[in-house]
PDB file of C-alpha atoms in Angstrom:
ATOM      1  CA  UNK R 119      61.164  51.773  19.404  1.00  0.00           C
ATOM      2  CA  UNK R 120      64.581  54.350  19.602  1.00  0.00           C
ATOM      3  CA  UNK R 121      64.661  53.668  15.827  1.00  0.00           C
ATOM      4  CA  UNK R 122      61.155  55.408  15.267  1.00  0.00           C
ATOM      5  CA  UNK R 123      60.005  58.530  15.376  1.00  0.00           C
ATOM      6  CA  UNK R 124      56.531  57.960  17.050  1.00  0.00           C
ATOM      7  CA  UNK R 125      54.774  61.037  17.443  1.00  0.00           C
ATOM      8  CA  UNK R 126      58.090  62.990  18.162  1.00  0.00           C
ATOM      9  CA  UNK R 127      56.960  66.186  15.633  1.00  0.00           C
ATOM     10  CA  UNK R 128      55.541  69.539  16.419  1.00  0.00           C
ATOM     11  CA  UNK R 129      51.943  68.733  15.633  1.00  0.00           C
ATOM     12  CA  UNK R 130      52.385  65.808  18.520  1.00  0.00           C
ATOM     13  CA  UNK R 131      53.995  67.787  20.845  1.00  0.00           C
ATOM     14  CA  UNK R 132      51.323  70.796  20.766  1.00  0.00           C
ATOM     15  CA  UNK R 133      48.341  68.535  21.076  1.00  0.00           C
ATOM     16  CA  UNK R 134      50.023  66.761  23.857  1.00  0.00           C
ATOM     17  CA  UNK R 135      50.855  69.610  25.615  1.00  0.00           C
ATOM     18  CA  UNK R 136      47.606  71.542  24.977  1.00  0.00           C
ATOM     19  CA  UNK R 137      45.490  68.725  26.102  1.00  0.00           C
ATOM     20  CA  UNK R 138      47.824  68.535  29.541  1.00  0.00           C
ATOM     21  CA  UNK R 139      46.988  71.794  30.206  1.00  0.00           C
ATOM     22  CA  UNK R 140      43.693  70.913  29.352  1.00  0.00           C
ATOM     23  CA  UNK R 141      43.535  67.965  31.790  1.00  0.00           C
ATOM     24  CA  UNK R 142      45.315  70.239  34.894  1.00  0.00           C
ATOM     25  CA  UNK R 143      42.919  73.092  33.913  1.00  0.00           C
ATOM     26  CA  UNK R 144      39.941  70.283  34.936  1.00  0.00           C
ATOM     27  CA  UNK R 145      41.344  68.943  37.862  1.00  0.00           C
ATOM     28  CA  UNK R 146      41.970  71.728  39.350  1.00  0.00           C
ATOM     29  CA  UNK R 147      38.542  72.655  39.088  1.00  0.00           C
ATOM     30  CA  UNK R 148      37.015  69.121  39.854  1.00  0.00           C
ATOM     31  CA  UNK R 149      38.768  69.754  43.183  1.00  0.00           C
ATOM     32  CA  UNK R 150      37.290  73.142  43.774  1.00  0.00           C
ATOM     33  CA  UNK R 151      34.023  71.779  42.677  1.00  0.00           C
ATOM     34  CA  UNK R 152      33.367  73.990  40.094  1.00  0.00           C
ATOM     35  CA  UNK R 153      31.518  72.547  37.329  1.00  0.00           C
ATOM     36  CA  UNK R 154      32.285  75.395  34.727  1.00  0.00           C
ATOM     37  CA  UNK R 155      35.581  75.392  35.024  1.00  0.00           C
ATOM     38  CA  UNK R 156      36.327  71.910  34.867  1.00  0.00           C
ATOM     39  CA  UNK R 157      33.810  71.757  31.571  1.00  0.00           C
ATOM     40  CA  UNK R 158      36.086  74.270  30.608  1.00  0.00           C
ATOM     41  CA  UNK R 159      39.353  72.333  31.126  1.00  0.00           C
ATOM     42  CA  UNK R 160      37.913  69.346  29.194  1.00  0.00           C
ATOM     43  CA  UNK R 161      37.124  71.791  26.135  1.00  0.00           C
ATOM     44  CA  UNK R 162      40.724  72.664  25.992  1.00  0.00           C
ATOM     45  CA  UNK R 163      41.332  69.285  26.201  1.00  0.00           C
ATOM     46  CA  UNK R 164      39.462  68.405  23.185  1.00  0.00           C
ATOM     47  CA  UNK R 165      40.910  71.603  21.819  1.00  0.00           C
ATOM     48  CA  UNK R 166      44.915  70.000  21.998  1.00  0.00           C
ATOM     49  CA  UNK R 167      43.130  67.192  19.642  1.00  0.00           C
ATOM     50  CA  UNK R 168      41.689  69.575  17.101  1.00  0.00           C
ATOM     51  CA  UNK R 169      44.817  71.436  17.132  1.00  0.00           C
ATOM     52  CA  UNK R 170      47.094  68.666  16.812  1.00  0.00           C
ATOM     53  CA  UNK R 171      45.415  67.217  13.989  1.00  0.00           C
ATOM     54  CA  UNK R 172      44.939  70.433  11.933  1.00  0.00           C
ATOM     55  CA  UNK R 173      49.087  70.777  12.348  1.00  0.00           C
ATOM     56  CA  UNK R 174      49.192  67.280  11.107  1.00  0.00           C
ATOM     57  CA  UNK R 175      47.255  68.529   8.152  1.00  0.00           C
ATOM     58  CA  UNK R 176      49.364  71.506   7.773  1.00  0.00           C
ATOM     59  CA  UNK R 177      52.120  69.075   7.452  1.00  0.00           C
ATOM     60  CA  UNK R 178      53.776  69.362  10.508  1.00  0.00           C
ATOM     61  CA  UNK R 179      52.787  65.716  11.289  1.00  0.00           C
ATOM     62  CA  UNK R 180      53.971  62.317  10.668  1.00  0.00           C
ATOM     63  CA  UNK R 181      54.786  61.482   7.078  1.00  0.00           C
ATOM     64  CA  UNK R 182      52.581  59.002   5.074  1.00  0.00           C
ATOM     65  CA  UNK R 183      54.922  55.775   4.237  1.00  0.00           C
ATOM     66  CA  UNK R 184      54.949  55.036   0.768  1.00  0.00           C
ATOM     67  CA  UNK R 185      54.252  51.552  -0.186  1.00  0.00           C
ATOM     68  CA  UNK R 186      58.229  51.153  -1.237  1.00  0.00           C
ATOM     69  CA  UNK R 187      59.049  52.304   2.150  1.00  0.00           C
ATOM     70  CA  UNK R 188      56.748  50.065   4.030  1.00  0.00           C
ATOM     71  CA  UNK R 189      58.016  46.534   1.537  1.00  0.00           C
ATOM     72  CA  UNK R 190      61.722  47.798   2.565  1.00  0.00           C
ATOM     73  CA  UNK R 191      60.756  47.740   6.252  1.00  0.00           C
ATOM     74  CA  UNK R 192      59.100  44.501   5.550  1.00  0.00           C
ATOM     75  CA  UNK R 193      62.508  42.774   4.220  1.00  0.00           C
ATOM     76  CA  UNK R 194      64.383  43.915   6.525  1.00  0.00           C
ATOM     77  CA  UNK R 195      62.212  42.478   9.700  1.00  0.00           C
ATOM     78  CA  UNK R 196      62.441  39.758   7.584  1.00  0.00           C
ATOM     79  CA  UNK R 197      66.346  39.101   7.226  1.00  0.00           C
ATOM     80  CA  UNK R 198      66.224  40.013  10.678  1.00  0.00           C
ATOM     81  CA  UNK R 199      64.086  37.279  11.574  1.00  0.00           C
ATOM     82  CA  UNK R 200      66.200  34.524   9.994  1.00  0.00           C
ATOM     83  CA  UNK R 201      69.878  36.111  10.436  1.00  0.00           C
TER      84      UNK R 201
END
């Protein structure tokens, strides 16, 4: 996995990161017992996803691999395989 860049871009990171804030936000409040507030801290939870997928849109994301790409990685596993 070193060789790959799974989920290391910016639209990764801010979802990530939103949605840990998100997740402190509601156990915070699950502690104190406060419904609204930990409602609230799953909401900006859900909010790190929405955000995090409208940067991937923006382009800030992952790259698609082309079909070239994806038969190169194939040989290669494959030469791999039987070296």
């Amino acid at each position: 996995m070193a060789g790959s860049s799974h989920g290391h871009t910016p639209a990764a990171w801010t979802g990530v990161i939103i949605s840990f804030i998100g997740f402190c936000i509601a156990g915070l409040f699950m502690v104190a017992a406060n419904t609204l507030g930990f409602w609230a801290g799953i909401a900006v939870v859900l909010l790190g996803g929405v955000v995090g997928f409208a940067m991937k849109l923006a382009g800030l994301g992952m790259p698609k691999e082309s079909a070239e790409m994806a038969a190169a990685r194939a040989r290669a596993s494959e030469a791999q395989i039987t070296a």
